mmCIF file of C-alpha atoms in Angstrom:
data_model
loop_
_atom_site.group_PDB
_atom_site.id
_atom_site.type_symbol
_atom_site.label_atom_id
_atom_site.label_comp_id
_atom_site.label_asym_id
_atom_site.label_seq_id
_atom_site.Cartn_x
_atom_site.Cartn_y
_atom_site.Cartn_z
ATOM 1 C CA UNK T 121 0.000 0.000 0.000
ATOM 2 C CA UNK T 122 1.281 3.446 -0.898
ATOM 3 C CA UNK T 123 0.528 6.069 1.734
ATOM 4 C CA UNK T 124 -0.300 9.600 0.642
ATOM 5 C CA UNK T 125 2.386 11.162 2.858
ATOM 6 C CA UNK T 126 3.765 8.905 5.556
ATOM 7 C CA UNK T 127 4.285 5.410 6.846
ATOM 8 C CA UNK T 128 1.594 3.508 8.704
ATOM 9 C CA UNK T 129 0.489 4.946 12.029
ATOM 10 C CA UNK T 130 1.488 2.764 15.011
ATOM 11 C CA UNK T 131 -1.307 0.287 15.716
ATOM 12 C CA UNK T 132 -2.873 0.721 12.287
ATOM 13 C CA UNK T 133 -2.308 -0.315 8.685
ATOM 14 C CA UNK T 134 -2.923 3.295 7.658
ATOM 15 C CA UNK T 135 -1.012 6.567 7.910
ATOM 16 C CA UNK T 136 -2.240 9.176 10.362
ATOM 17 C CA UNK T 137 -5.331 10.651 8.637
ATOM 18 C CA UNK T 138 -4.265 14.111 9.828
ATOM 19 C CA UNK T 139 -1.559 13.826 7.174
ATOM 20 C CA UNK T 140 -4.005 13.204 4.314
ATOM 21 C CA UNK T 141 -3.568 15.240 1.151
ATOM 22 C CA UNK T 142 -5.766 18.336 0.598
ATOM 23 C CA UNK T 143 -8.570 16.227 -0.898
ATOM 24 C CA UNK T 144 -8.545 13.823 2.048
ATOM 25 C CA UNK T 145 -6.681 10.932 0.421
ATOM 26 C CA UNK T 146 -4.891 8.885 3.072
ATOM 27 C CA UNK T 147 -3.569 5.876 1.163
ATOM 28 C CA UNK T 148 -3.692 3.916 -2.085
ATOM 29 C CA UNK T 149 -3.800 0.125 -2.322
ATOM 30 C CA UNK T 150 -4.368 -2.380 0.439
ATOM 31 C CA UNK T 151 -7.065 -5.038 0.547
ATOM 32 C CA UNK T 152 -10.829 -4.938 0.766
ATOM 33 C CA UNK T 153 -10.994 -7.380 3.668
ATOM 34 C CA UNK T 154 -12.762 -7.195 7.058
ATOM 35 C CA UNK T 155 -9.569 -6.629 9.044
ATOM 36 C CA UNK T 156 -8.556 -3.723 6.836
ATOM 37 C CA UNK T 157 -12.033 -2.176 6.854
ATOM 38 C CA UNK T 158 -12.405 -2.342 10.636
ATOM 39 C CA UNK T 159 -8.918 -0.905 11.087
ATOM 40 C CA UNK T 160 -9.857 1.939 8.745
ATOM 41 C CA UNK T 161 -13.081 2.853 10.552
ATOM 42 C CA UNK T 162 -11.362 2.708 13.935
ATOM 43 C CA UNK T 163 -8.940 5.367 12.724
ATOM 44 C CA UNK T 164 -11.305 7.669 10.834
ATOM 45 C CA UNK T 165 -10.625 6.300 7.353
ATOM 46 C CA UNK T 166 -12.992 4.746 4.798
ATOM 47 C CA UNK T 167 -12.668 3.242 1.293
ATOM 48 C CA UNK T 168 -14.044 5.056 -1.705
ATOM 49 C CA UNK T 169 -12.967 3.419 -4.968
ATOM 50 C CA UNK T 170 -13.309 5.271 -8.249
ATOM 51 C CA UNK T 171 -13.998 2.202 -10.394
ATOM 52 C CA UNK T 172 -14.093 -1.574 -10.488
ATOM 53 C CA UNK T 173 -10.551 -1.955 -11.822
ATOM 54 C CA UNK T 174 -8.918 1.133 -10.310
ATOM 55 C CA UNK T 175 -6.577 1.083 -7.307
ATOM 56 C CA UNK T 176 -8.277 1.062 -3.925
ATOM 57 C CA UNK T 177 -8.381 4.534 -2.332
ATOM 58 C CA UNK T 178 -8.754 5.322 1.384
ATOM 59 C CA UNK T 179 -10.049 8.694 2.558
ATOM 60 C CA UNK T 180 -10.444 10.929 5.591
ATOM 61 C CA UNK T 181 -11.929 14.221 4.359
ATOM 62 C CA UNK T 182 -11.714 17.578 6.087
ATOM 63 C CA UNK T 183 -14.312 18.690 7.009
ATOM 64 C CA UNK T 184 -16.178 15.530 8.011
ATOM 65 C CA UNK T 185 -19.952 15.303 8.230
ATOM 66 C CA UNK T 186 -21.792 13.827 11.198
ATOM 67 C CA UNK T 187 -25.457 13.564 12.121
ATOM 68 C CA UNK T 188 -25.756 14.425 15.818
ATOM 69 C CA UNK T 189 -27.774 11.670 17.464
ATOM 70 C CA UNK T 190 -29.593 14.248 19.567
ATOM 71 C CA UNK T 191 -30.092 16.603 16.642
ATOM 72 C CA UNK T 192 -32.060 14.695 13.990
ATOM 73 C CA UNK T 193 -34.608 17.034 12.397
ATOM 74 C CA UNK T 194 -37.794 15.252 11.384
ATOM 75 C CA UNK T 195 -40.194 17.480 9.461
ATOM 76 C CA UNK T 196 -43.899 17.349 10.262
ATOM 77 C CA UNK T 197 -44.397 15.564 6.943
ATOM 78 C CA UNK T 198 -41.837 12.903 7.847
ATOM 79 C CA UNK T 199 -43.401 12.406 11.265
ATOM 80 C CA UNK T 200 -46.789 11.936 9.598
ATOM 81 C CA UNK T 201 -45.255 9.404 7.214
ATOM 82 C CA UNK T 202 -43.814 7.429 10.107
ATOM 83 C CA UNK T 203 -47.138 7.412 11.954
ATOM 84 C CA UNK T 204 -49.207 6.557 8.897
ATOM 85 C CA UNK T 205 -48.324 2.869 8.791
ATOM 86 C CA UNK T 206 -47.452 3.126 5.095
ATOM 87 C CA UNK T 207 -43.939 1.854 5.735
ATOM 88 C CA UNK T 208 -42.659 -1.059 7.788
ATOM 89 C CA UNK T 209 -39.082 -0.872 9.102
ATOM 90 C CA UNK T 210 -36.768 -3.787 9.894
ATOM 91 C CA UNK T 211 -33.112 -4.206 10.831
ATOM 92 C CA UNK T 212 -30.632 -6.630 9.256
ATOM 93 C CA UNK T 213 -33.287 -8.559 7.332
ATOM 94 C CA UNK T 214 -32.066 -7.815 3.799
ATOM 95 C CA UNK T 215 -28.539 -6.441 3.889
ATOM 96 C CA UNK T 216 -27.820 -7.554 0.316
ATOM 97 C CA UNK T 217 -31.042 -5.945 -0.903
ATOM 98 C CA UNK T 218 -30.154 -2.624 0.703
ATOM 99 C CA UNK T 219 -26.667 -2.672 -0.809
ATOM 100 C CA UNK T 220 -28.166 -3.459 -4.200
ATOM 101 C CA UNK T 221 -30.629 -0.611 -3.794
ATOM 102 C CA UNK T 222 -27.854 1.800 -2.842
ATOM 103 C CA UNK T 223 -25.876 0.772 -5.921
ATOM 104 C CA UNK T 224 -28.790 0.984 -8.378
ATOM 105 C CA UNK T 225 -31.280 3.451 -6.883
ATOM 106 C CA UNK T 226 -32.460 6.706 -8.481
ATOM 107 C CA UNK T 227 -29.571 8.793 -9.761
ATOM 108 C CA UNK T 228 -27.091 5.894 -9.766
ATOM 109 C CA UNK T 229 -28.168 4.044 -12.877
ATOM 110 C CA UNK T 230 -25.043 5.155 -14.741
ATOM 111 C CA UNK T 231 -22.551 3.815 -12.229
ATOM 112 C CA UNK T 232 -21.611 3.866 -8.570
ATOM 113 C CA UNK T 233 -18.662 3.569 -6.220
ATOM 114 C CA UNK T 234 -20.391 0.502 -4.712
ATOM 115 C CA UNK T 235 -18.404 -1.948 -6.794
ATOM 116 C CA UNK T 236 -18.644 -5.740 -6.742
ATOM 117 C CA UNK T 237 -15.609 -5.795 -4.452
ATOM 118 C CA UNK T 238 -17.347 -3.395 -2.046
ATOM 119 C CA UNK T 239 -20.505 -5.522 -2.029
ATOM 120 C CA UNK T 240 -18.531 -8.698 -1.353
ATOM 121 C CA UNK T 241 -16.428 -7.136 1.412
ATOM 122 C CA UNK T 242 -19.356 -5.549 3.245
ATOM 123 C CA UNK T 243 -21.397 -8.725 2.928
ATOM 124 C CA UNK T 244 -18.560 -10.453 4.789
ATOM 125 C CA UNK T 245 -18.601 -7.708 7.416
ATOM 126 C CA UNK T 246 -22.343 -8.230 7.781
ATOM 127 C CA UNK T 247 -21.924 -11.976 8.312
ATOM 128 C CA UNK T 248 -19.303 -11.214 10.978
ATOM 129 C CA UNK T 249 -21.744 -8.889 12.755
ATOM 130 C CA UNK T 250 -20.023 -5.576 11.980
ATOM 131 C CA UNK T 251 -22.093 -4.205 9.078
ATOM 132 C CA UNK T 252 -25.814 -3.566 9.423
ATOM 133 C CA UNK T 253 -28.814 -2.444 7.418
ATOM 134 C CA UNK T 254 -32.129 -0.745 7.998
ATOM 135 C CA UNK T 255 -34.879 -1.707 5.551
ATOM 136 C CA UNK T 256 -38.016 0.235 4.644
ATOM 137 C CA UNK T 257 -40.832 -1.829 3.140
ATOM 138 C CA UNK T 258 -44.251 -1.247 1.651
ATOM 139 C CA UNK T 259 -46.718 -4.016 2.438
ATOM 140 C CA UNK T 260 -48.597 -5.341 -0.582
ATOM 141 C CA UNK T 261 -51.143 -7.906 0.530
ATOM 142 C CA UNK T 262 -49.282 -10.803 2.109
ATOM 143 C CA UNK T 263 -45.934 -9.723 0.646
ATOM 144 C CA UNK T 264 -43.676 -6.744 1.024
ATOM 145 C CA UNK T 265 -41.517 -4.671 -1.305
ATOM 146 C CA UNK T 266 -38.173 -3.104 -0.348
ATOM 147 C CA UNK T 267 -38.420 0.605 -1.137
ATOM 148 C CA UNK T 268 -35.625 2.185 0.893
ATOM 149 C CA UNK T 269 -32.837 1.636 3.340
ATOM 150 C CA UNK T 270 -29.449 2.544 4.748
ATOM 151 C CA UNK T 271 -26.379 0.458 5.596
ATOM 152 C CA UNK T 272 -23.154 1.017 7.459
ATOM 153 C CA UNK T 273 -20.568 -0.299 9.891
ATOM 154 C CA UNK T 274 -20.652 -0.359 13.705
ATOM 155 C CA UNK T 275 -17.405 -0.143 15.685
ATOM 156 C CA UNK T 276 -17.769 0.506 19.397
ATOM 157 C CA UNK T 277 -19.963 3.581 19.825
ATOM 158 C CA UNK T 278 -19.488 4.623 16.186
ATOM 159 C CA UNK T 279 -21.920 3.901 13.380
ATOM 160 C CA UNK T 280 -20.452 4.819 9.997
ATOM 161 C CA UNK T 281 -23.354 5.152 7.558
ATOM 162 C CA UNK T 282 -22.183 4.316 4.064
ATOM 163 C CA UNK T 283 -25.158 4.876 1.767
ATOM 164 C CA UNK T 284 -28.926 5.007 1.569
ATOM 165 C CA UNK T 285 -31.538 4.764 -1.172
ATOM 166 C CA UNK T 286 -35.236 5.179 -1.842
ATOM 167 C CA UNK T 287 -37.705 3.976 -4.420
ATOM 168 C CA UNK T 288 -40.669 5.675 -2.761
ATOM 169 C CA UNK T 289 -40.837 9.247 -1.427
ATOM 170 C CA UNK T 290 -39.447 9.532 2.114
ATOM 171 C CA UNK T 291 -38.460 5.835 2.323
ATOM 172 C CA UNK T 292 -34.784 6.619 2.940
ATOM 173 C CA UNK T 293 -35.647 9.331 5.478
ATOM 174 C CA UNK T 294 -37.813 6.855 7.383
ATOM 175 C CA UNK T 295 -34.895 4.401 7.397
ATOM 176 C CA UNK T 296 -32.470 7.064 8.642
ATOM 177 C CA UNK T 297 -34.867 8.300 11.337
ATOM 178 C CA UNK T 298 -35.345 4.708 12.502
ATOM 179 C CA UNK T 299 -31.571 4.208 12.545
ATOM 180 C CA UNK T 300 -31.063 7.305 14.713
ATOM 181 C CA UNK T 301 -33.699 6.116 17.171
ATOM 182 C CA UNK T 302 -32.129 2.649 17.282
ATOM 183 C CA UNK T 303 -28.603 3.999 17.839
ATOM 184 C CA UNK T 304 -29.796 6.204 20.674
ATOM 185 C CA UNK T 305 -31.540 3.264 22.323
ATOM 186 C CA UNK T 306 -28.393 1.137 22.028
ATOM 187 C CA UNK T 307 -26.019 3.733 23.446
ATOM 188 C CA UNK T 308 -24.125 4.763 20.295
ATOM 189 C CA UNK T 309 -22.452 8.160 20.478
ATOM 190 C CA UNK T 310 -21.328 9.048 16.945
ATOM 191 C CA UNK T 311 -23.086 8.777 13.570
ATOM 192 C CA UNK T 312 -20.673 9.454 10.699
ATOM 193 C CA UNK T 313 -22.146 10.251 7.288
ATOM 194 C CA UNK T 314 -18.856 11.330 5.682
ATOM 195 C CA UNK T 315 -19.958 14.226 3.472
ATOM 196 C CA UNK T 316 -22.592 16.949 3.766
ATOM 197 C CA UNK T 317 -25.401 17.241 1.218
ATOM 198 C CA UNK T 318 -28.434 19.515 1.141
ATOM 199 C CA UNK T 319 -30.569 16.430 1.790
ATOM 200 C CA UNK T 320 -28.716 15.361 4.936
ATOM 201 C CA UNK T 321 -28.333 18.978 6.011
ATOM 202 C CA UNK T 322 -32.112 19.318 6.105
ATOM 203 C CA UNK T 323 -32.141 16.412 8.584
ATOM 204 C CA UNK T 324 -29.648 18.016 10.953
ATOM 205 C CA UNK T 325 -26.292 16.918 9.541
ATOM 206 C CA UNK T 326 -23.349 19.170 10.380
ATOM 207 C CA UNK T 327 -19.741 19.485 9.282
ATOM 208 C CA UNK T 328 -16.917 19.276 11.797
ATOM 209 C CA UNK T 329 -13.191 19.511 11.263
ATOM 210 C CA UNK T 330 -11.281 16.280 10.732
ATOM 211 C CA UNK T 331 -9.385 16.883 13.992
ATOM 212 C CA UNK T 332 -12.690 17.290 15.843
ATOM 213 C CA UNK T 333 -14.049 14.122 14.247
ATOM 214 C CA UNK T 334 -10.964 12.099 15.143
ATOM 215 C CA UNK T 335 -11.106 13.361 18.738
ATOM 216 C CA UNK T 336 -14.773 12.323 18.994
ATOM 217 C CA UNK T 337 -13.991 8.966 17.414
ATOM 218 C CA UNK T 338 -11.209 8.233 19.895
ATOM 219 C CA UNK T 339 -13.624 8.782 22.781
ATOM 220 C CA UNK T 340 -16.282 6.348 21.525
ATOM 221 C CA UNK T 341 -14.645 3.657 19.429
ATOM 222 C CA UNK T 342 -13.980 1.342 22.371
ATOM 223 C CA UNK T 343 -17.398 1.690 24.027
ATOM 224 C CA UNK T 344 -19.003 -1.708 24.793
ATOM 225 C CA UNK T 345 -22.202 -1.191 22.791
ATOM 226 C CA UNK T 346 -23.762 -3.510 20.228
ATOM 227 C CA UNK T 347 -26.054 -2.855 17.318
#
């Protein structure tokens, strides 16, 4: 693995993310395996490949975006949606389906960073109990249809949300709201969503400096909480 600026940080396969290049690139290369992924999340780094056959890239952007677990903003419309009974929400019942939805949902038909290697690696993390999904369903008679969801990785008191999708209006917001409620109930302390968008900003997401994020991460990553 080629580091962006320095050798591996003691106790990690990765360089100190504070030494990332101006775009947040920490390292190039490595392996898409559970041990590498968990090491990355523990140290504020995540993979973000540019293509199926391109070198693996590891990032730690500055600023970093988090969704404060006590600051989720649910609009009155979203609250009505959640009370209406239109959607049913489950956890860890269709991890592969959520990943597929995130890779192929609206706006991603032309390609996505969720490559086959990413799907395989995170499926392994899921089987090991580290990666999790929230599913939003619409009930249709005796069957149900997956219409939204979010997935990510849990390490200590951190949940690193990787992606979400919707095929019905508000389905991804319902999944995210349900995730926030679940994380609060379980004792999680930090919800990382990597980068700010207008969509996540409307839900309460906020940017913090990379140094601030890494300080928060260090305080929660060893907490004895479980998804």
